[in-house]
PDB file of C-alpha atoms in Angstrom:
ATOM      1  CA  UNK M  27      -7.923 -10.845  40.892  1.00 48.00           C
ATOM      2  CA  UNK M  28      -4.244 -10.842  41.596  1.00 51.00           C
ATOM      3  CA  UNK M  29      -3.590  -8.054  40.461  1.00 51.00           C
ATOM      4  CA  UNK M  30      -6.070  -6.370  42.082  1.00 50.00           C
ATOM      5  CA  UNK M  31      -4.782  -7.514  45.331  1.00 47.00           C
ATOM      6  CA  UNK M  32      -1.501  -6.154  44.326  1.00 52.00           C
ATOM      7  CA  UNK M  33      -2.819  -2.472  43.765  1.00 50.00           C
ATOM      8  CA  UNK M  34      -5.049  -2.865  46.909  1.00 53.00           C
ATOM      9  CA  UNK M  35      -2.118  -3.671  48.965  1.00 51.00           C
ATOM     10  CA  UNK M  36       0.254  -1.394  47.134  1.00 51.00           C
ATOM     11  CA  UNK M  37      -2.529   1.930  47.848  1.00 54.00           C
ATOM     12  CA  UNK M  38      -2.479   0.663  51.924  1.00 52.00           C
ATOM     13  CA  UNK M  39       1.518   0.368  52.116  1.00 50.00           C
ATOM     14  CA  UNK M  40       1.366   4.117  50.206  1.00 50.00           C
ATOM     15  CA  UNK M  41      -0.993   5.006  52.191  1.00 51.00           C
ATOM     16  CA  UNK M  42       0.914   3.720  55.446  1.00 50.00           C
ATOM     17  CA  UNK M  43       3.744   5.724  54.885  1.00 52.00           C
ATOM     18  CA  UNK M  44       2.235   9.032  54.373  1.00 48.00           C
ATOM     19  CA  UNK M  45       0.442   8.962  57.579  1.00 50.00           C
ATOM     20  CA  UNK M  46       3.944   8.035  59.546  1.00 52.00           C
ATOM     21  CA  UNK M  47       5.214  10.644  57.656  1.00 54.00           C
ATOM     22  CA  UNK M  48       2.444  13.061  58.452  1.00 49.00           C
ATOM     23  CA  UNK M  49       2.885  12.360  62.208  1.00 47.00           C
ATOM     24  CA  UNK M  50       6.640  12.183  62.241  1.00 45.00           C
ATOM     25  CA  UNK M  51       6.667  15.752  61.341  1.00 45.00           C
ATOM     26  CA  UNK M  52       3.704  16.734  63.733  1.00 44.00           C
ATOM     27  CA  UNK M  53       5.706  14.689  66.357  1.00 46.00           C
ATOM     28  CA  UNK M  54       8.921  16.652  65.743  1.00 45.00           C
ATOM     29  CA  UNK M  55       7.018  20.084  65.628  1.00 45.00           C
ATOM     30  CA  UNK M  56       5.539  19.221  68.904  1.00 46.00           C
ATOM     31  CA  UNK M  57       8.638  18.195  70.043  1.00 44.00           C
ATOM     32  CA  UNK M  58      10.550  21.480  69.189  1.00 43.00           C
ATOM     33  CA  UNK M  59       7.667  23.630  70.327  1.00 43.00           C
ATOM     34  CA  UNK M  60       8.126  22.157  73.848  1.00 45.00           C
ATOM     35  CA  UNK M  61      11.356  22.694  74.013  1.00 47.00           C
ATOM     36  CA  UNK M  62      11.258  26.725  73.910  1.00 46.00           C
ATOM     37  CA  UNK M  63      12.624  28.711  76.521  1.00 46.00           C
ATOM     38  CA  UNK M  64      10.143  31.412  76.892  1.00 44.00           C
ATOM     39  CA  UNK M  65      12.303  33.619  78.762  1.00 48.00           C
ATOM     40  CA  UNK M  66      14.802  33.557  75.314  1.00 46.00           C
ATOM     41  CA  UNK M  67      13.627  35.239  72.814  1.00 46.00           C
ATOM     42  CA  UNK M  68      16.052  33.905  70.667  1.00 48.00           C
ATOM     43  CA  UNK M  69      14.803  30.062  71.012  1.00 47.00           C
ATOM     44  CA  UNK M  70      11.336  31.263  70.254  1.00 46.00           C
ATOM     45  CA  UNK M  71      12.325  33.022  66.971  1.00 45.00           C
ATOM     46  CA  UNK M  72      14.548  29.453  66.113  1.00 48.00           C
ATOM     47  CA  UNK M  73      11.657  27.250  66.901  1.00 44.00           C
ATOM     48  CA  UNK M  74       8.852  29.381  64.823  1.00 46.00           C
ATOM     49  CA  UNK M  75      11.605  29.435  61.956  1.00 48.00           C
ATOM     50  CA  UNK M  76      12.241  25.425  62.082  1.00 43.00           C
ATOM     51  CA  UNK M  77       8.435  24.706  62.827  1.00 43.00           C
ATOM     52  CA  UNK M  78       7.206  27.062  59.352  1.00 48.00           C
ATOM     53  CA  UNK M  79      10.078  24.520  57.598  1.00 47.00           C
ATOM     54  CA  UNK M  80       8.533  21.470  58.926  1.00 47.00           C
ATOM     55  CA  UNK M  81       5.043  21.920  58.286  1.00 45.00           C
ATOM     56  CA  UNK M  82       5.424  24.013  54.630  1.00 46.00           C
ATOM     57  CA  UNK M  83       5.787  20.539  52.857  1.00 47.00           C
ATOM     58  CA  UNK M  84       2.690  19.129  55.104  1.00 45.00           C
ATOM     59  CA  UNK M  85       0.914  22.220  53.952  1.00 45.00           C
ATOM     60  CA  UNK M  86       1.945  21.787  50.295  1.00 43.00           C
ATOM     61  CA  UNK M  87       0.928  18.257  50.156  1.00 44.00           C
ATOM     62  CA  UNK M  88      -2.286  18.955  51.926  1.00 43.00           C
ATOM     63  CA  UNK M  89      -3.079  21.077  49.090  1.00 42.00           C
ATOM     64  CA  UNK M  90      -2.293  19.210  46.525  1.00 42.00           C
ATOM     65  CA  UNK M  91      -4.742  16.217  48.024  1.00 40.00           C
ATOM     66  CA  UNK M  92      -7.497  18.614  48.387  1.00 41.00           C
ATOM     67  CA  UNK M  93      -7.818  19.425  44.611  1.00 48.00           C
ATOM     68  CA  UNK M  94     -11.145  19.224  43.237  1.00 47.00           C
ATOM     69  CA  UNK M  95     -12.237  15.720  41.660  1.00 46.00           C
ATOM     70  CA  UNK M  96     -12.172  16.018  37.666  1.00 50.00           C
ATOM     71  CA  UNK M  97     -14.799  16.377  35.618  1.00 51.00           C
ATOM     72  CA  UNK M  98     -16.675  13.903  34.128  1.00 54.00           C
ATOM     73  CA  UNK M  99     -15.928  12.740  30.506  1.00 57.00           C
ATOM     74  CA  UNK M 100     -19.530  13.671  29.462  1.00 56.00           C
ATOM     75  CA  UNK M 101     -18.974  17.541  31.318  1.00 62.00           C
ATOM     76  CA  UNK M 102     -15.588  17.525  29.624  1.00 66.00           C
ATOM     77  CA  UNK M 103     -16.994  16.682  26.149  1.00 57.00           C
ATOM     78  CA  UNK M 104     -19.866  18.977  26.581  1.00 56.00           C
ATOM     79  CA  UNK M 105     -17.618  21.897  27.955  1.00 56.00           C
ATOM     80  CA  UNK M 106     -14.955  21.274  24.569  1.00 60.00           C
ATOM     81  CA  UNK M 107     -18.017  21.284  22.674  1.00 58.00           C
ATOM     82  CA  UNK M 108     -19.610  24.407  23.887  1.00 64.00           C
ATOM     83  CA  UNK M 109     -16.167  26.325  23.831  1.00 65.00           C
ATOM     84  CA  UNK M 110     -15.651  25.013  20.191  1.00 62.00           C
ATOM     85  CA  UNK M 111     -19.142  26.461  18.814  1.00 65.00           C
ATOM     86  CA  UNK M 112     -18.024  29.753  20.043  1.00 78.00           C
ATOM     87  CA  UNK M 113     -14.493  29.589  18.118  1.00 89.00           C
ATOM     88  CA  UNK M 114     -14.364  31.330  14.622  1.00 92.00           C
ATOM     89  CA  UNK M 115     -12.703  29.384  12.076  1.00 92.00           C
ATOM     90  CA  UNK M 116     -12.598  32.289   8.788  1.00 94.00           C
ATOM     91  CA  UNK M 117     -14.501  35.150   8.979  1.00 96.00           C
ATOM     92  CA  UNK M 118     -16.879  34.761   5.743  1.00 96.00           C
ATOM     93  CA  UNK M 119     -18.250  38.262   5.235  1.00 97.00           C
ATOM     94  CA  UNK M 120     -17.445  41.291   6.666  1.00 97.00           C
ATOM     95  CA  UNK M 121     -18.713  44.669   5.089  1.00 96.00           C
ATOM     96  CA  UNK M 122     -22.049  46.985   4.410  1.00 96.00           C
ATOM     97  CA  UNK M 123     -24.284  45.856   2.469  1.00 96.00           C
ATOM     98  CA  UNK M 124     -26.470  49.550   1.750  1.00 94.00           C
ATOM     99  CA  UNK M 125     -28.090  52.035   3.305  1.00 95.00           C
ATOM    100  CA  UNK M 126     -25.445  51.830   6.425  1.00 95.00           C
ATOM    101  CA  UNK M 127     -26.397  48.244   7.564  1.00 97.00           C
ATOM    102  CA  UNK M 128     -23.604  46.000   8.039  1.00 97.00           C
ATOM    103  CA  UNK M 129     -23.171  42.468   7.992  1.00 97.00           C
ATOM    104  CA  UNK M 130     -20.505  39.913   9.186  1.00 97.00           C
ATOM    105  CA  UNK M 131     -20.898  36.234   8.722  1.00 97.00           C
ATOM    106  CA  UNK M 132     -18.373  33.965  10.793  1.00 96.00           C
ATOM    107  CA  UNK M 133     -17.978  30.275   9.846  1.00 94.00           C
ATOM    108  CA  UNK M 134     -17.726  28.996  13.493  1.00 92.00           C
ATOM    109  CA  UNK M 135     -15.181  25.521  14.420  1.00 90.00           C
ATOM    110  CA  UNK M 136     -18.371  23.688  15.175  1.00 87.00           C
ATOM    111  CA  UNK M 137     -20.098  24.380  11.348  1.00 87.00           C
ATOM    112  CA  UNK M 138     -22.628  27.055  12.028  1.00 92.00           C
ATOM    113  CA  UNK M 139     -22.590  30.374  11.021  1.00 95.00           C
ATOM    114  CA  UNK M 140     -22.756  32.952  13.183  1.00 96.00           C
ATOM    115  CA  UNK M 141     -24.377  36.201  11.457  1.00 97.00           C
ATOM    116  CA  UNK M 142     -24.646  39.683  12.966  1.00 97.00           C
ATOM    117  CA  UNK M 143     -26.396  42.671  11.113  1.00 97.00           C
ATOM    118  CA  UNK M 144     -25.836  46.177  12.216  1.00 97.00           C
ATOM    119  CA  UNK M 145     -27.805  49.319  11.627  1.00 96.00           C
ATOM    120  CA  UNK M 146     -26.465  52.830  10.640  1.00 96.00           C
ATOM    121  CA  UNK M 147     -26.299  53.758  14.119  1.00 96.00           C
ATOM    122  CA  UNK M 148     -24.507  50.066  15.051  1.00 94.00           C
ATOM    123  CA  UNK M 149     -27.060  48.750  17.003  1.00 96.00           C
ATOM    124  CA  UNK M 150     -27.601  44.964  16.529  1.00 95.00           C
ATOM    125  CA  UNK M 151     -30.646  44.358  14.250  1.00 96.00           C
ATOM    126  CA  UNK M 152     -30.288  40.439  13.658  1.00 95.00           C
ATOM    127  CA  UNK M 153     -27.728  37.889  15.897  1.00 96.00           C
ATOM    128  CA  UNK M 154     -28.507  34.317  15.038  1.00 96.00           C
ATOM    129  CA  UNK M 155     -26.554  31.269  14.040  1.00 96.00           C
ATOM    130  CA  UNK M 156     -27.486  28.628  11.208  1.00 95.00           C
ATOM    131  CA  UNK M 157     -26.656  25.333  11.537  1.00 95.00           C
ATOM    132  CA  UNK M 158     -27.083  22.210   9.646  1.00 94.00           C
ATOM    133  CA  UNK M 159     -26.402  18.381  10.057  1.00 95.00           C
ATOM    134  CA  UNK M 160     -27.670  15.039   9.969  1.00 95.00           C
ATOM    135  CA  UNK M 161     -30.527  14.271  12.557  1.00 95.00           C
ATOM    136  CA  UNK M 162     -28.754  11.107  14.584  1.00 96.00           C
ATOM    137  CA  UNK M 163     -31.252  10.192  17.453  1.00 96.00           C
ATOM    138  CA  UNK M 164     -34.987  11.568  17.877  1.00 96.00           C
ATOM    139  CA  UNK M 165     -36.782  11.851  21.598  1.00 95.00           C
ATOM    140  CA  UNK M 166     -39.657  14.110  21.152  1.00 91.00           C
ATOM    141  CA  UNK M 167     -39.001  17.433  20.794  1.00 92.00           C
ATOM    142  CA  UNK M 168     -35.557  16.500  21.851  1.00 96.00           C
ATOM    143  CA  UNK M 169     -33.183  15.719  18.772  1.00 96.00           C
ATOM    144  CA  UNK M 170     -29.134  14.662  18.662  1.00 96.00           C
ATOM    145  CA  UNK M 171     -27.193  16.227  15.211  1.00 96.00           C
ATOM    146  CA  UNK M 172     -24.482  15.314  13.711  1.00 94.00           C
ATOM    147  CA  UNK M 173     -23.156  18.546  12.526  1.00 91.00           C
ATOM    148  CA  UNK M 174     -21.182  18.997   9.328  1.00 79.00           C
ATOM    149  CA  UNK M 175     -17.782  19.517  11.574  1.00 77.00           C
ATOM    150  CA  UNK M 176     -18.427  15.901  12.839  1.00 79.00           C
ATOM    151  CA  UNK M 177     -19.841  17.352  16.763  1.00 88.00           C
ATOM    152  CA  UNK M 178     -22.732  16.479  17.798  1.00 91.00           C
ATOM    153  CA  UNK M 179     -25.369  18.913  19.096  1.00 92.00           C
ATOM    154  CA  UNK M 180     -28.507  17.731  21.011  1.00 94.00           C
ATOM    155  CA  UNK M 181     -31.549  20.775  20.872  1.00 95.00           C
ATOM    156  CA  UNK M 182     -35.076  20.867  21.803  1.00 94.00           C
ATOM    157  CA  UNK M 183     -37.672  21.860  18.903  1.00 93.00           C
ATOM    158  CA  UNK M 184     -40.742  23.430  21.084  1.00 92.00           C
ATOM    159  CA  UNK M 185     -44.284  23.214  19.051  1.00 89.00           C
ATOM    160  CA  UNK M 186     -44.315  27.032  18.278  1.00 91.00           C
ATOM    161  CA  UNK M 187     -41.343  27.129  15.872  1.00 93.00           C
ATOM    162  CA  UNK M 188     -41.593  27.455  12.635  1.00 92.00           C
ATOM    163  CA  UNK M 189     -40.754  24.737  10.536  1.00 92.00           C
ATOM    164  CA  UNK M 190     -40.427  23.861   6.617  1.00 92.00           C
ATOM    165  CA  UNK M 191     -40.672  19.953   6.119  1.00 90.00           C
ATOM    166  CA  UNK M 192     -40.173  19.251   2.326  1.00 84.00           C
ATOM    167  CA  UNK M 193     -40.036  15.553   3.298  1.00 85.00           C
ATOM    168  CA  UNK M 194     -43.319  15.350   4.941  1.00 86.00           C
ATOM    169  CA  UNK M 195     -41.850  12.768   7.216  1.00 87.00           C
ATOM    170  CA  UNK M 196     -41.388  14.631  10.390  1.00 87.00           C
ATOM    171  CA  UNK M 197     -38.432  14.193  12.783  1.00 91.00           C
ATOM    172  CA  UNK M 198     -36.842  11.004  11.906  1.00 92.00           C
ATOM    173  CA  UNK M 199     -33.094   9.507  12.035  1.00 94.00           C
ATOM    174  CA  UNK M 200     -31.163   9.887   8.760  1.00 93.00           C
ATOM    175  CA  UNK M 201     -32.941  12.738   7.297  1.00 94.00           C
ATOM    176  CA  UNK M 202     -30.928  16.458   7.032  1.00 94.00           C
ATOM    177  CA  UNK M 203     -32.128  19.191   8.879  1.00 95.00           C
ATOM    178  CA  UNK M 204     -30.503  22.973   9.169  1.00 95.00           C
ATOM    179  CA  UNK M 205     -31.967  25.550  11.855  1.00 96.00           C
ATOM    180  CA  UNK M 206     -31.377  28.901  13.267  1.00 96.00           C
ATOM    181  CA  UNK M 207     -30.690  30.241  16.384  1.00 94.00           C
ATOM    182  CA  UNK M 208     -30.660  33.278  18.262  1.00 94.00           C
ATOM    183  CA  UNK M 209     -28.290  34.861  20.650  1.00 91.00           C
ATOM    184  CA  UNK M 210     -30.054  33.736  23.588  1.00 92.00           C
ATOM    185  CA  UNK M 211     -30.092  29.714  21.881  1.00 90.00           C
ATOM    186  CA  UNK M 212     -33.754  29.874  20.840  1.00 93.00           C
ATOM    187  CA  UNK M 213     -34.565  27.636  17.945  1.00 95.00           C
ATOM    188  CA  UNK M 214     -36.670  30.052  15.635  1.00 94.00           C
ATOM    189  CA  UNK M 215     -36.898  28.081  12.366  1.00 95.00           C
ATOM    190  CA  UNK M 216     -35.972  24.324  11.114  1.00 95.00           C
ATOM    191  CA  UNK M 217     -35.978  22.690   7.819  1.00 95.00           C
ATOM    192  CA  UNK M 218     -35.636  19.097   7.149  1.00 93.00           C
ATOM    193  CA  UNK M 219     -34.418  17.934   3.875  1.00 87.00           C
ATOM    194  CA  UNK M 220     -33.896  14.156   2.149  1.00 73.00           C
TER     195      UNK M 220
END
């Protein structure tokens, strides 16, 4: 509780000072601007110089209190993740593979792998992304994964996709599952292994 106490009355005395600061300077720019001879140019030019040098700190310090609050650890976390799923680690493959289709497969930081299949005339054919992990938390359709990397990655499993369950035990904690993706982030297949 002391110390409390001690921060609350440390943040008022801080606090204190920068406002008799912030009108000391407002005082003296007052101060100078009524002083001006408006019949010498000179004086005006003096004051406007020595006023811009007063209140450049004020403005500077203004600025710096008006920053934006941070983030959120949970944005933060889900912004690092995000950015890391779109990082390559090693590309995998990279090369035809007949009839002028081409294929590249990029191991991404997060685990997936992010495949892209190209036709003779390099239009994109297929664009999804495997993943696979360790289901962690189940709400619904709604399920948390550990992925192999160690992130987690929460995704929704609508009732249209198409699913392979060799388990027979549905969505439940502890059991494997891998899925793909599309470009867009639609889920288009899942499997669930022991």
């Amino acid at each position: 509780m002391t110390q409390t106490w001690k921060y609350g009355a440390l943040s008022l005395f801080l606090s204190a000072i920068l406002v008799s600061g912030c009108s000391s300077a407002s005082d003296e720019t007052g101060t100078a601007a009524s002083g001006t001879n408006p019949l010498n140019p000179q004086d005006t030019s003096q004051t406007k110089q020595t006023v811009d040098q007063e209140t450049e700190p004020a403005q500077t310090e203004g600025a710096a209190s008006k920053q934006e609050p941070p983030a959120s650890q949970g944005d933060e976390a889900a912004h690092e993740q995000e950015q890391t799923s779109m990082e390559v680690e090693r590309i995998l493959f990279d090369g035809s593979i007949g009839e002028g289709y081409h294929k590249k497969v990029e191991l991404m930081k997060d685990g997936s792998e992010h495949i892209v299949i190209t036709n003779p005339q390099e239009k994109v054919q297929v664009d999804k992304r495997e993943y696979e992990g360790l289901i962690t938390s189940v709400n619904g359709q709604v399920l948390t994964v550990q992925l192999k990397q160690g992130l987690e990655k929460q995704i929704t499993i609508h009732a249209n996709v198409k699913r392979s369950d060799d388990t027979g035990k549905d969505y439940q904690v502890g059991l494997e599952i891998e899925w793909e993706q599309d470009a867009e982030g639609n889920i288009l297949e899942v499997e669930l292994d022991d």
